[in-house]
Amino acid sequence: MAGELPVMAALLLVAVAGTAVVLARDPVRQSAVLAGLGLSLAVLFAVLQAPDVALSELAVGTAFTPLMVLLSVRKVRHNARRSERREEHE
Amino acid sequence: MNGWLAAACALLLAGFLPALLGVCTGPLRRRVLAQNLATVLAALVMLLLAQGYQRPSYTDMALVLAVLGPVGTLVYERLLSDELRAARPRPRVTRAMTVLGVAPVPLVVIPVCAAATWGRTTLKLLFIGGLLVAGSTLCTRALTSPPGGEG
Amino acid sequence: MSVLPYLVAGWLFLVGCYGLTTSRNLIHAVGSLAVCQSATYVLLLSIGYRRGGTAPVHSDIAPGSRPLVDPVVQALTLTDVVVGATVTALLLALVVQVSKRHGTVDPDELRELRG
Amino acid sequence: MSLRVRMWVLAVGGLGVALLLAGAFTHMPDFGGTWHPYGTRAVAEALRQHSANAVASVNFDQRAFDTMGEQAVFFGSVLGTVVVLRQAGDEHRTAPEPAFVSAPVRRYALLVLPVTVLTGLYVIAHGHLSPGGGFQGGVVAATALHLLYIAIDYRALQRVRSLTLFTLADAAGEAGYLLAGLAALVAGAAFLENVLPLGTFNTLSSAGTVPVLNAAVGVEVAAGVVVLLAQFLDQAIVIEPADGRGHRADGAARAAPEGGRP
């Protein structure tokens, strides 16, 4: 039972982080929490003896996904501002 | 469960969990600073796990994390620098975050180095430790530097 | 205890679905979908775990010296993590396109626009 | 559907799924049990094929055909993103603005960039020995290139990143995997069968075709991620919708069919 303590701790972290991702309504803040979920998942995979999967999750979760989300947010905000300006114009 | 795994558990619950909660709540700058701290702590947990499970090959995870973690933080610095620098943090906060991000690294890396067999693994561990210290210091500095502070 | 990891996987899936349903921003919905995806990773790897086992990687241990966890589920998960991230990218690209067309990414406003 | 109706549907559906999952979980093999019939056989097969990393052996040898499917999904997603985010006719490109990045960040990024690329290549090259492989290392190497954008600015990245070259590399990786499979057919074996000499266990040149397929995937993933991020960077930074004239033309074009309908 005591041997499973790391697994239990990592599962707790993943459950907390996953819930927080859903509850963070602002996409920019959500992307930071998503990176946190990626880290927690990587730790869980490491204690489940899956270093290959943990590497995969780290490679994708730390920089790639946040960069993509932030770039999308930037474009979406830009489009929204433009659309507002257009409505004011009309 | 051996001492290394116990240490990893303790670091996970006493270090990583608070950092994760910091990422989940609060204003954006605090979240990004906490995320940087969480990256460093996660890398240290990986090192402890590698030693605890007697698997030197697990250190690759810490290596990748040490290399990519600062990149993830700098992405925010680059794309949201206006929002992040809207308010200047107190110097005390800056100092505390710098110490929190650097101090645990030698506390973990040196014992793990001492326990591991001398050779390529030691060099790799020291390299990871150096990367973690440099990345953590730099990210904290970049995130807390005053607006328009380019040199 | 023996079902706790499965329960966490189920929880992640359901909470992701909740986020998808109540989302007011398509980018947030894509993030919630990523939580649903991670539920599958947790479930698969929990099935493959073996108490006292170690990774099925023999670069630093002798074959047969220690019990090993299941490599098949790990192989399934590891490809899906990377492929899933690119599918997320495709969804984000669609969101960008929607915002370009309609100037908003709120699903409710989009429904009103369509009439 | 109003929000209230939607919440009711979600509650009923969620409850149903939760009950089904709970029912299924109680009948699943216990967490951490010793019964792993597929795993045991896969490890034995990996050792027979001289592949130190059993996970890589499953991916690129025992279930290589399945990985080809995964790779096709990857390729398709990249292709779909390129098509969805391409520059439309009424959009134009602006020159990206130079950015001001503080000197320490710039120095750090330029020092770490080669280290990150090397880490990525190391992870790809040792995929059949230690944890890692083409999927993971490819993403690491591709992320490294974007340190140029983070530390300097987009123009620096554009100067280094030839999109044509990376698109070709993406296609070459996908094609390389197929060709390696076809080569096995030419050699008189089944598609994607491990036909190369197996080599010495736990050395770089072991496990037959596993490192070859691994490298093909690594090239494809690295190039694919660069192409993917290039689309997002272009959209966020250089592609601007047409202003003024083109804008009104767009509005007029949309108004015309609506006006003509009644």
Coordinates of C-alpha atoms in Angstrom, one line a residue:
Chain A
M1 CA 0.0 0.0 0.0
A2 CA 2.8 2.4 1.0
G3 CA 4.5 1.6 -2.3
E4 CA 1.6 3.1 -4.2
L5 CA 1.9 6.5 -2.5
P6 CA 3.6 8.2 -5.4
V7 CA 0.8 7.0 -7.8
M8 CA -1.9 8.2 -5.4
A9 CA -0.2 11.6 -5.0
A10 CA 0.2 12.0 -8.8
L11 CA -3.5 10.9 -9.4
L12 CA -4.6 13.6 -6.9
L13 CA -2.5 16.2 -8.8
V14 CA -4.0 15.2 -12.2
A15 CA -7.5 15.3 -10.8
V16 CA -7.0 18.8 -9.4
A17 CA -5.3 20.1 -12.5
G18 CA -7.9 18.6 -14.8
T19 CA -10.8 20.2 -12.9
A20 CA -8.9 23.5 -12.8
V21 CA -8.5 23.5 -16.6
V22 CA -12.2 23.3 -17.1
L23 CA -13.0 25.9 -14.5
A24 CA -10.5 28.5 -15.9
R25 CA -12.8 30.3 -18.3
D26 CA -10.3 32.8 -19.8
P27 CA -8.4 31.0 -22.6
V28 CA -5.0 32.6 -21.7
R29 CA -5.3 31.6 -18.0
Q30 CA -6.6 28.2 -19.1
S31 CA -3.5 27.7 -21.3
A32 CA -1.3 28.2 -18.2
V33 CA -3.4 25.6 -16.3
L34 CA -3.2 23.3 -19.3
A35 CA 0.6 23.4 -19.1
G36 CA 0.2 22.6 -15.4
L37 CA -2.0 19.6 -16.3
G38 CA 0.7 18.5 -18.7
L39 CA 3.3 18.5 -16.0
S40 CA 1.0 16.6 -13.6
L41 CA 0.3 14.0 -16.3
A42 CA 4.0 13.7 -17.0
V43 CA 4.7 13.0 -13.3
L44 CA 1.8 10.5 -13.2
F45 CA 3.2 8.7 -16.3
A46 CA 6.6 8.6 -14.7
V47 CA 5.3 6.9 -11.5
L48 CA 3.2 4.5 -13.7
Q49 CA 6.6 3.5 -15.2
A50 CA 5.9 4.9 -18.6
P51 CA 8.9 7.3 -19.3
D52 CA 8.2 7.2 -23.0
V53 CA 4.7 8.5 -22.6
A54 CA 5.9 11.1 -20.0
L55 CA 8.5 12.4 -22.5
S56 CA 5.8 12.6 -25.1
E57 CA 3.5 14.6 -22.8
L58 CA 6.4 16.9 -21.7
A59 CA 7.4 17.6 -25.3
V60 CA 3.9 18.5 -26.3
G61 CA 2.6 20.0 -23.1
T62 CA 5.2 22.5 -21.9
A63 CA 5.8 24.7 -24.9
F64 CA 4.0 23.5 -28.1
T65 CA 0.3 23.6 -26.9
P66 CA 0.6 26.9 -24.9
L67 CA 2.3 28.6 -27.9
M68 CA -0.5 27.4 -30.2
V69 CA -3.3 28.5 -27.8
L70 CA -1.7 31.9 -27.2
L71 CA -1.3 32.6 -30.9
S72 CA -4.9 31.6 -31.6
V73 CA -6.1 33.8 -28.8
R74 CA -4.1 36.7 -30.2
K75 CA -5.6 36.2 -33.7
V76 CA -9.1 35.7 -32.3
R77 CA -8.9 38.9 -30.2
H78 CA -7.6 40.8 -33.2
N79 CA -10.6 39.6 -35.3
A80 CA -13.1 40.5 -32.5
R81 CA -11.7 44.0 -32.3
R82 CA -11.9 44.4 -36.1
S83 CA -15.4 43.1 -36.1
E84 CA -16.4 45.6 -33.4
R85 CA -14.8 48.4 -35.4
R86 CA -16.7 47.4 -38.5
E87 CA -20.0 47.4 -36.6
E88 CA -19.3 50.9 -35.3
H89 CA -18.5 52.0 -38.8
E90 CA -21.8 50.8 -40.1
Chain B
M1 CA 9.3 2.5 -0.8
N2 CA 12.8 3.8 -0.3
G3 CA 14.0 7.2 0.9
W4 CA 14.3 8.7 -2.6
L5 CA 10.7 7.9 -3.4
A6 CA 9.6 9.3 -0.1
A7 CA 11.5 12.5 -0.8
A8 CA 9.9 12.6 -4.3
C9 CA 6.4 12.2 -2.7
A10 CA 7.2 14.9 -0.2
L11 CA 8.4 17.3 -2.9
L12 CA 5.4 16.5 -5.0
L13 CA 2.9 17.2 -2.2
A14 CA 4.7 20.0 -0.4
G15 CA 6.3 21.7 -3.4
F16 CA 4.6 20.9 -6.7
L17 CA 1.0 20.9 -5.3
P18 CA 1.2 24.5 -4.0
A19 CA 2.8 25.6 -7.2
L20 CA 0.0 23.9 -9.2
L21 CA -2.6 25.6 -7.0
G22 CA -0.7 28.9 -7.8
V23 CA -1.1 28.2 -11.5
C24 CA -4.8 27.4 -11.1
T25 CA -5.7 30.7 -9.3
G26 CA -5.0 34.4 -9.2
P27 CA -3.8 36.9 -11.8
L28 CA -1.9 36.0 -14.9
R29 CA 1.6 37.0 -13.8
R30 CA 1.3 34.9 -10.6
R31 CA 0.1 32.0 -12.7
V32 CA 3.1 32.2 -15.1
L33 CA 5.6 32.6 -12.2
A34 CA 4.1 29.6 -10.5
Q35 CA 4.2 27.6 -13.7
N36 CA 7.9 28.3 -14.0
L37 CA 8.4 27.1 -10.4
A38 CA 6.2 24.0 -11.1
T39 CA 8.4 23.1 -14.1
V40 CA 11.6 23.2 -11.9
L41 CA 10.0 21.2 -9.1
A42 CA 8.6 18.6 -11.6
A43 CA 12.1 18.1 -13.1
L44 CA 13.5 17.6 -9.6
V45 CA 10.8 15.0 -8.9
M46 CA 11.8 13.2 -12.0
L47 CA 15.5 13.1 -10.8
L48 CA 14.4 11.7 -7.5
L49 CA 12.2 9.1 -9.1
A50 CA 15.0 8.0 -11.4
Q51 CA 17.2 7.4 -8.4
G52 CA 14.4 5.9 -6.4
Y53 CA 13.5 3.4 -9.1
Q54 CA 17.2 2.7 -9.8
R55 CA 16.7 3.7 -13.5
P56 CA 19.3 6.2 -14.8
S57 CA 17.4 6.3 -18.1
Y58 CA 14.5 8.1 -16.4
T59 CA 16.8 11.2 -16.1
D60 CA 16.0 11.9 -19.8
M61 CA 12.6 13.2 -18.7
A62 CA 14.3 15.7 -16.4
L63 CA 16.6 16.7 -19.3
V64 CA 13.8 17.4 -21.7
L65 CA 11.9 19.3 -19.0
A66 CA 14.9 21.4 -18.1
V67 CA 15.4 22.3 -21.7
L68 CA 11.8 23.0 -22.6
G69 CA 10.4 24.4 -19.4
P70 CA 11.9 27.9 -19.7
V71 CA 10.8 27.9 -23.4
G72 CA 7.2 27.5 -22.2
T73 CA 7.5 30.3 -19.7
L74 CA 9.2 32.6 -22.2
V75 CA 6.4 32.1 -24.7
Y76 CA 4.1 33.9 -22.2
E77 CA 6.7 36.6 -21.7
R78 CA 6.9 37.1 -25.4
L79 CA 3.3 37.1 -26.4
L80 CA 1.7 38.7 -23.3
S81 CA 4.5 41.0 -22.1
D82 CA 2.1 44.0 -21.9
E83 CA -0.3 42.2 -19.6
L84 CA 2.4 40.7 -17.6
R85 CA 4.2 44.0 -17.0
A86 CA 1.1 46.0 -16.2
A87 CA 1.9 45.9 -12.5
R88 CA 5.4 45.8 -11.2
P89 CA 5.9 43.2 -8.4
R90 CA 7.4 44.1 -5.1
P91 CA 11.2 43.4 -4.9
R92 CA 10.5 41.0 -2.0
V93 CA 8.3 38.8 -4.3
T94 CA 10.9 38.8 -7.0
R95 CA 13.6 37.7 -4.5
A96 CA 11.4 35.0 -2.9
M97 CA 10.5 33.6 -6.3
T98 CA 14.1 33.5 -7.4
V99 CA 15.2 31.7 -4.2
L100 CA 12.3 29.3 -4.4
G101 CA 13.2 28.4 -8.0
V102 CA 16.9 28.0 -7.5
A103 CA 17.4 26.7 -3.9
P104 CA 15.8 23.2 -4.3
V105 CA 18.0 22.4 -7.3
P106 CA 21.3 21.8 -5.5
L107 CA 19.4 20.3 -2.6
V108 CA 18.2 17.5 -4.9
V109 CA 21.0 17.3 -7.5
I110 CA 23.9 17.0 -5.1
P111 CA 22.6 14.0 -3.1
V112 CA 21.4 12.3 -6.3
C113 CA 24.9 12.8 -7.8
A114 CA 26.5 11.5 -4.7
A115 CA 24.3 8.4 -4.8
A116 CA 24.6 7.7 -8.5
T117 CA 27.6 5.8 -9.8
W118 CA 30.3 8.2 -10.9
G119 CA 30.5 8.7 -14.7
R120 CA 28.4 9.9 -17.6
T121 CA 25.3 10.0 -15.4
T122 CA 26.9 12.4 -13.0
L123 CA 27.8 14.8 -15.8
K124 CA 24.3 14.5 -17.1
L125 CA 22.8 15.3 -13.7
L126 CA 25.1 18.3 -13.2
F127 CA 24.2 19.5 -16.7
I128 CA 20.5 19.2 -15.9
G129 CA 21.1 21.1 -12.6
G130 CA 22.9 23.9 -14.4
L131 CA 20.2 24.2 -17.0
L132 CA 17.5 24.3 -14.3
V133 CA 19.2 27.0 -12.3
A134 CA 19.9 29.1 -15.4
G135 CA 16.4 28.7 -16.8
S136 CA 14.6 29.4 -13.5
T137 CA 16.7 32.5 -12.7
L138 CA 16.3 33.9 -16.2
C139 CA 12.6 33.3 -16.4
T140 CA 11.9 34.9 -13.0
R141 CA 14.0 37.9 -13.9
A142 CA 12.3 38.3 -17.3
L143 CA 8.9 38.0 -15.8
T144 CA 9.5 40.5 -13.0
S145 CA 11.7 43.1 -14.8
P146 CA 10.2 46.6 -15.0
P147 CA 8.5 47.6 -18.3
G148 CA 10.8 48.9 -21.0
G149 CA 13.8 47.3 -19.3
E150 CA 15.5 46.0 -22.4
G151 CA 19.3 46.5 -22.3
Chain C
M1 CA -7.8 1.6 -3.9
S2 CA -7.7 -0.8 -6.8
V3 CA -10.2 1.2 -8.8
L4 CA -9.1 4.7 -7.8
P5 CA -7.0 5.3 -11.0
Y6 CA -10.0 4.3 -13.1
L7 CA -12.2 6.6 -11.2
V8 CA -9.8 9.5 -11.8
A9 CA -9.9 8.7 -15.5
G10 CA -13.7 8.7 -15.4
W11 CA -13.8 12.0 -13.5
L12 CA -11.5 13.7 -16.0
F13 CA -13.7 12.5 -18.9
L14 CA -16.9 13.8 -17.2
V15 CA -15.4 17.1 -16.1
G16 CA -14.1 17.6 -19.6
C17 CA -17.6 17.0 -21.0
Y18 CA -19.0 19.5 -18.5
G19 CA -16.5 22.1 -19.7
L20 CA -17.4 21.4 -23.3
T21 CA -21.1 21.9 -22.6
T22 CA -20.9 25.1 -20.6
S23 CA -18.2 26.7 -22.6
R24 CA -18.7 30.3 -23.7
N25 CA -15.5 30.4 -25.8
L26 CA -14.5 27.9 -28.5
I27 CA -10.8 28.0 -27.4
H28 CA -11.9 27.1 -23.9
A29 CA -13.9 24.2 -25.4
V30 CA -10.8 22.9 -27.2
G31 CA -8.9 23.0 -23.9
S32 CA -11.7 21.1 -22.2
L33 CA -11.5 18.5 -25.0
A34 CA -7.8 18.1 -24.1
V35 CA -8.9 17.1 -20.6
C36 CA -11.2 14.4 -22.0
Q37 CA -8.3 13.2 -24.1
S38 CA -6.0 12.9 -21.0
A39 CA -8.7 10.7 -19.4
T40 CA -8.0 8.1 -22.0
Y41 CA -4.2 8.2 -21.3
V42 CA -4.8 7.8 -17.6
L43 CA -7.1 4.8 -18.1
L44 CA -4.9 3.0 -20.6
L45 CA -1.7 3.4 -18.5
S46 CA -3.5 2.4 -15.3
I47 CA -4.6 -0.8 -17.0
G48 CA -1.0 -1.6 -18.0
Y49 CA 0.5 -0.8 -14.6
R50 CA 1.9 -3.6 -12.5
R51 CA 2.8 -3.3 -8.8
G52 CA 6.5 -3.3 -8.3
G53 CA 7.1 -3.3 -12.1
T54 CA 9.4 -1.1 -14.0
A55 CA 9.5 0.4 -17.5
P56 CA 10.0 -2.2 -20.3
V57 CA 13.2 -0.5 -21.4
H58 CA 16.4 -2.5 -21.2
S59 CA 19.0 0.2 -21.8
D60 CA 20.0 0.2 -18.1
I61 CA 18.6 -3.1 -16.7
A62 CA 19.3 -6.7 -17.7
P63 CA 16.4 -8.4 -19.4
G64 CA 14.4 -10.6 -17.0
S65 CA 15.9 -9.1 -13.9
R66 CA 12.8 -7.1 -12.8
P67 CA 9.0 -7.4 -13.5
L68 CA 7.9 -5.1 -16.3
V69 CA 4.7 -3.1 -16.9
D70 CA 2.8 -3.5 -20.2
P71 CA 4.5 -1.9 -23.2
V72 CA 1.5 -2.2 -25.5
V73 CA -0.7 0.4 -23.8
Q74 CA 2.3 2.7 -23.5
A75 CA 2.9 2.5 -27.2
L76 CA -0.8 3.3 -27.9
T77 CA -0.7 6.2 -25.5
L78 CA 2.6 7.7 -26.6
T79 CA 1.7 8.1 -30.3
D80 CA -1.8 9.5 -29.3
V81 CA -0.3 12.2 -27.1
V82 CA 1.6 13.7 -30.1
V83 CA -1.1 13.0 -32.7
G84 CA -3.8 14.4 -30.3
A85 CA -1.9 17.6 -30.0
T86 CA -1.9 18.1 -33.8
V87 CA -5.6 17.4 -33.9
T88 CA -6.0 20.1 -31.2
A89 CA -4.1 22.3 -33.6
L90 CA -6.5 21.6 -36.4
L91 CA -9.5 22.4 -34.1
L92 CA -7.8 25.7 -33.1
A93 CA -7.3 26.5 -36.8
L94 CA -11.0 26.0 -37.3
V95 CA -11.7 28.3 -34.3
V96 CA -9.4 31.0 -35.9
Q97 CA -11.3 30.6 -39.1
V98 CA -14.7 31.0 -37.3
S99 CA -13.6 34.1 -35.6
K100 CA -12.4 35.5 -38.9
R101 CA -15.9 34.9 -40.5
H102 CA -18.1 36.0 -37.6
G103 CA -15.9 38.1 -35.3
T104 CA -16.9 36.0 -32.3
V105 CA -16.0 32.6 -30.8
D106 CA -18.9 32.4 -28.4
P107 CA -21.0 29.4 -29.4
D108 CA -24.3 31.0 -28.3
E109 CA -23.6 34.2 -30.3
L110 CA -22.7 32.0 -33.3
R111 CA -26.0 30.2 -33.1
E112 CA -27.9 33.5 -33.1
L113 CA -25.9 34.7 -36.1
R114 CA -26.9 31.6 -38.1
G115 CA -30.5 32.3 -37.2
Chain D
M1 CA -31.3 24.6 -27.0
S2 CA -31.2 26.9 -24.0
L3 CA -28.6 26.7 -21.3
R4 CA -31.1 25.1 -18.9
V5 CA -32.1 22.3 -21.3
R6 CA -28.5 21.8 -22.2
M7 CA -27.6 21.4 -18.5
W8 CA -30.4 18.8 -18.0
V9 CA -29.2 16.8 -21.0
L10 CA -25.6 17.0 -19.7
A11 CA -26.7 15.9 -16.2
V12 CA -28.7 12.9 -17.5
G13 CA -26.0 11.9 -19.9
G14 CA -23.2 12.4 -17.4
L15 CA -25.0 10.4 -14.8
G16 CA -25.6 7.6 -17.3
V17 CA -22.0 7.5 -18.4
A18 CA -20.8 7.7 -14.8
L19 CA -23.0 4.7 -13.9
L20 CA -21.8 2.7 -16.9
L21 CA -18.2 3.6 -16.2
A22 CA -18.5 2.6 -12.5
G23 CA -20.1 -0.7 -13.5
A24 CA -17.3 -1.3 -16.0
F25 CA -14.5 -0.4 -13.5
T26 CA -15.6 -2.9 -10.9
H27 CA -15.2 -5.7 -13.5
M28 CA -11.9 -4.6 -14.8
P29 CA -8.6 -6.3 -13.9
D30 CA -7.3 -4.9 -10.6
F31 CA -5.0 -1.9 -10.8
G32 CA -1.4 -3.1 -10.5
G33 CA -2.2 -6.8 -11.1
T34 CA 0.2 -9.2 -12.6
W35 CA -2.0 -10.5 -15.5
H36 CA -0.7 -8.8 -18.7
P37 CA -0.9 -11.4 -21.4
Y38 CA -0.2 -8.9 -24.3
G39 CA 2.6 -7.2 -22.4
T40 CA 4.5 -10.4 -21.6
R41 CA 4.4 -11.5 -25.2
A42 CA 5.3 -8.1 -26.5
V43 CA 8.4 -7.9 -24.2
A44 CA 9.5 -11.4 -25.3
E45 CA 9.1 -10.5 -29.0
A46 CA 11.0 -7.2 -28.4
L47 CA 13.9 -9.2 -26.9
R48 CA 13.8 -11.7 -29.7
Q49 CA 14.1 -8.8 -32.2
H50 CA 17.1 -7.3 -30.2
S51 CA 15.1 -4.1 -29.4
A52 CA 16.1 -2.8 -25.9
N53 CA 13.1 -0.5 -25.7
A54 CA 10.0 -2.7 -25.9
V55 CA 7.7 0.3 -26.4
A56 CA 9.6 1.3 -29.5
S57 CA 9.5 -2.4 -30.7
V58 CA 5.7 -2.4 -30.3
N59 CA 5.4 0.9 -32.1
F60 CA 7.8 0.3 -35.0
D61 CA 8.0 -3.4 -35.4
Q62 CA 5.1 -5.4 -33.9
R63 CA 2.4 -2.8 -34.6
A64 CA 4.2 -0.8 -37.3
F65 CA 1.1 -0.8 -39.5
D66 CA -0.9 0.8 -36.7
T67 CA 1.8 3.5 -36.3
M68 CA 1.5 4.1 -40.0
G69 CA -2.2 5.0 -39.4
E70 CA -1.3 7.3 -36.5
Q71 CA 1.3 8.9 -38.7
A72 CA -1.3 9.4 -41.4
V73 CA -3.6 11.2 -38.8
F74 CA -0.7 13.4 -37.9
F75 CA 0.0 14.2 -41.6
G76 CA -3.7 14.8 -42.2
S77 CA -4.0 17.2 -39.3
V78 CA -1.0 19.2 -40.5
L79 CA -2.4 19.3 -44.0
G80 CA -5.8 20.3 -42.7
T81 CA -4.4 23.1 -40.7
V82 CA -2.3 24.4 -43.6
V83 CA -5.5 24.4 -45.8
V84 CA -7.7 26.0 -43.2
L85 CA -5.2 28.7 -42.2
R86 CA -3.8 29.5 -45.7
Q87 CA -3.8 33.2 -46.8
A88 CA -7.2 34.0 -48.3
G89 CA -7.5 36.1 -51.4
D90 CA -8.7 39.3 -49.6
E91 CA -5.8 39.1 -47.0
H92 CA -2.4 40.6 -47.4
R93 CA 0.9 40.2 -45.5
T94 CA 2.5 42.9 -43.5
A95 CA 6.1 43.0 -42.5
P96 CA 6.5 41.7 -38.9
E97 CA 7.6 44.3 -36.5
P98 CA 11.0 44.0 -34.8
A99 CA 10.6 43.1 -31.2
F100 CA 12.6 44.2 -28.2
V101 CA 13.8 41.3 -26.1
S102 CA 16.0 41.9 -23.1
A103 CA 19.7 41.0 -23.6
P104 CA 19.8 38.1 -21.0
V105 CA 16.8 36.4 -22.6
R106 CA 18.4 36.7 -26.0
R107 CA 21.8 35.3 -24.8
Y108 CA 20.1 32.4 -22.9
A109 CA 18.0 31.5 -25.9
L110 CA 20.9 31.5 -28.3
L111 CA 22.9 29.3 -26.0
V112 CA 20.1 26.9 -25.3
L113 CA 18.9 26.6 -28.9
P114 CA 21.7 24.2 -30.0
V115 CA 21.4 22.3 -26.7
T116 CA 17.6 21.8 -27.4
V117 CA 18.2 20.7 -31.0
L118 CA 20.8 18.2 -29.8
T119 CA 18.5 16.9 -27.1
G120 CA 15.8 16.4 -29.7
L121 CA 18.2 14.5 -32.0
Y122 CA 19.4 12.4 -29.0
V123 CA 15.9 11.5 -28.1
I124 CA 15.1 10.5 -31.7
A125 CA 18.4 8.6 -32.2
H126 CA 18.1 6.6 -28.9
G127 CA 14.5 5.8 -29.4
H128 CA 15.0 2.1 -29.7
L129 CA 17.3 1.9 -26.7
S130 CA 16.2 4.3 -23.9
P131 CA 12.9 6.1 -23.4
G132 CA 12.2 8.4 -26.4
G133 CA 11.7 8.1 -30.1
G134 CA 10.6 10.0 -33.2
F135 CA 7.4 11.3 -31.9
Q136 CA 8.9 12.9 -28.7
G137 CA 12.2 14.0 -30.1
G138 CA 10.6 15.5 -33.2
V139 CA 8.5 17.9 -31.1
V140 CA 11.5 18.8 -29.0
A141 CA 13.7 19.6 -32.0
A142 CA 10.9 21.6 -33.7
T143 CA 10.2 23.6 -30.5
A144 CA 13.9 24.5 -30.4
L145 CA 13.7 26.4 -33.7
H146 CA 11.0 28.6 -32.2
L147 CA 13.4 29.9 -29.6
L148 CA 14.5 32.2 -32.5
Y149 CA 11.0 33.8 -32.4
I150 CA 10.9 34.0 -28.7
A151 CA 14.4 35.4 -28.2
I152 CA 14.9 37.6 -31.3
D153 CA 11.8 38.2 -33.5
Y154 CA 9.7 36.6 -36.2
R155 CA 12.0 37.9 -39.0
A156 CA 14.9 35.9 -37.6
L157 CA 12.8 32.8 -37.5
Q158 CA 11.6 33.4 -41.1
R159 CA 15.1 33.8 -42.3
V160 CA 16.2 30.4 -41.0
R161 CA 13.0 28.5 -41.6
S162 CA 12.4 27.7 -45.2
L163 CA 8.8 26.6 -45.3
T164 CA 9.2 24.8 -48.6
L165 CA 12.0 22.7 -47.2
F166 CA 10.1 21.8 -44.1
T167 CA 7.0 20.9 -46.1
L168 CA 9.1 18.6 -48.3
A169 CA 10.7 17.1 -45.2
D170 CA 7.3 16.4 -43.8
A171 CA 6.2 14.6 -46.9
A172 CA 9.6 12.8 -47.1
G173 CA 9.2 11.5 -43.6
E174 CA 5.7 10.1 -44.4
A175 CA 6.9 8.7 -47.7
G176 CA 10.0 7.2 -46.1
Y177 CA 7.9 5.2 -43.7
L178 CA 5.9 3.8 -46.6
L179 CA 9.0 3.1 -48.6
A180 CA 10.6 1.2 -45.7
G181 CA 7.5 -0.9 -45.6
L182 CA 7.6 -1.5 -49.3
A183 CA 11.3 -2.4 -49.2
A184 CA 10.3 -5.3 -47.0
L185 CA 7.9 -6.5 -49.7
V186 CA 10.8 -6.3 -52.2
A187 CA 12.9 -8.3 -49.9
G188 CA 10.3 -11.0 -50.0
A189 CA 8.7 -10.4 -46.6
A190 CA 5.4 -8.9 -45.5
F191 CA 4.7 -5.2 -45.5
L192 CA 6.7 -3.4 -42.8
E193 CA 8.2 -6.6 -41.6
N194 CA 11.5 -6.3 -39.8
V195 CA 13.9 -7.6 -42.5
L196 CA 17.2 -5.8 -41.6
P197 CA 19.9 -7.6 -39.6
L198 CA 19.1 -7.4 -35.9
G199 CA 22.6 -6.3 -34.8
T200 CA 23.9 -6.4 -31.2
F201 CA 21.4 -5.9 -28.4
N202 CA 21.5 -2.4 -26.8
T203 CA 23.7 -0.7 -29.4
L204 CA 22.7 2.1 -31.8
S205 CA 22.7 -0.3 -34.8
S206 CA 20.3 -2.9 -33.4
A207 CA 16.6 -3.9 -33.7
G208 CA 16.6 -4.0 -37.6
T209 CA 14.1 -1.6 -39.2
V210 CA 13.1 0.0 -35.9
P211 CA 15.6 2.9 -36.0
V212 CA 14.9 3.5 -39.7
L213 CA 11.1 3.8 -39.1
N214 CA 11.8 5.8 -36.0
A215 CA 14.0 8.3 -37.9
A216 CA 11.3 8.6 -40.6
V217 CA 8.7 9.5 -37.9
G218 CA 11.2 11.9 -36.3
V219 CA 11.7 13.8 -39.5
E220 CA 8.0 13.9 -40.2
V221 CA 7.0 15.1 -36.7
A222 CA 9.8 17.7 -36.5
A223 CA 8.9 19.1 -39.9
G224 CA 5.2 18.8 -39.4
V225 CA 5.3 20.7 -36.1
V226 CA 7.4 23.5 -37.7
V227 CA 4.9 23.8 -40.6
L228 CA 2.0 23.7 -38.1
L229 CA 3.3 26.5 -35.9
A230 CA 4.3 28.5 -39.0
Q231 CA 0.6 28.7 -39.9
F232 CA -0.4 29.9 -36.5
L233 CA 2.5 32.4 -36.4
D234 CA 1.6 33.7 -39.8
Q235 CA -2.0 34.2 -38.8
A236 CA -1.2 35.9 -35.6
I237 CA 1.6 38.1 -36.8
V238 CA 1.9 38.8 -40.5
I239 CA -1.5 38.1 -42.2
E240 CA -3.8 41.1 -42.0
P241 CA -7.3 41.2 -43.5
A242 CA -7.7 43.7 -46.3
D243 CA -8.6 47.1 -44.8
G244 CA -10.8 49.9 -46.3
R245 CA -11.6 49.1 -49.8
G246 CA -11.4 45.4 -49.6
H247 CA -13.4 45.6 -46.5
R248 CA -16.3 47.4 -48.0
A249 CA -16.2 45.1 -51.0
D250 CA -16.5 42.2 -48.6
G251 CA -19.5 43.8 -47.0
A252 CA -21.1 44.5 -50.3
A253 CA -20.5 41.0 -51.5
R254 CA -22.2 39.6 -48.4
A255 CA -25.1 42.1 -48.6
A256 CA -25.9 41.3 -52.3
P257 CA -27.3 37.8 -52.0
E258 CA -29.3 38.8 -48.9
G259 CA -30.8 41.8 -50.7
G260 CA -31.6 39.6 -53.7
R261 CA -33.3 36.9 -51.8
P262 CA -36.8 38.5 -51.2

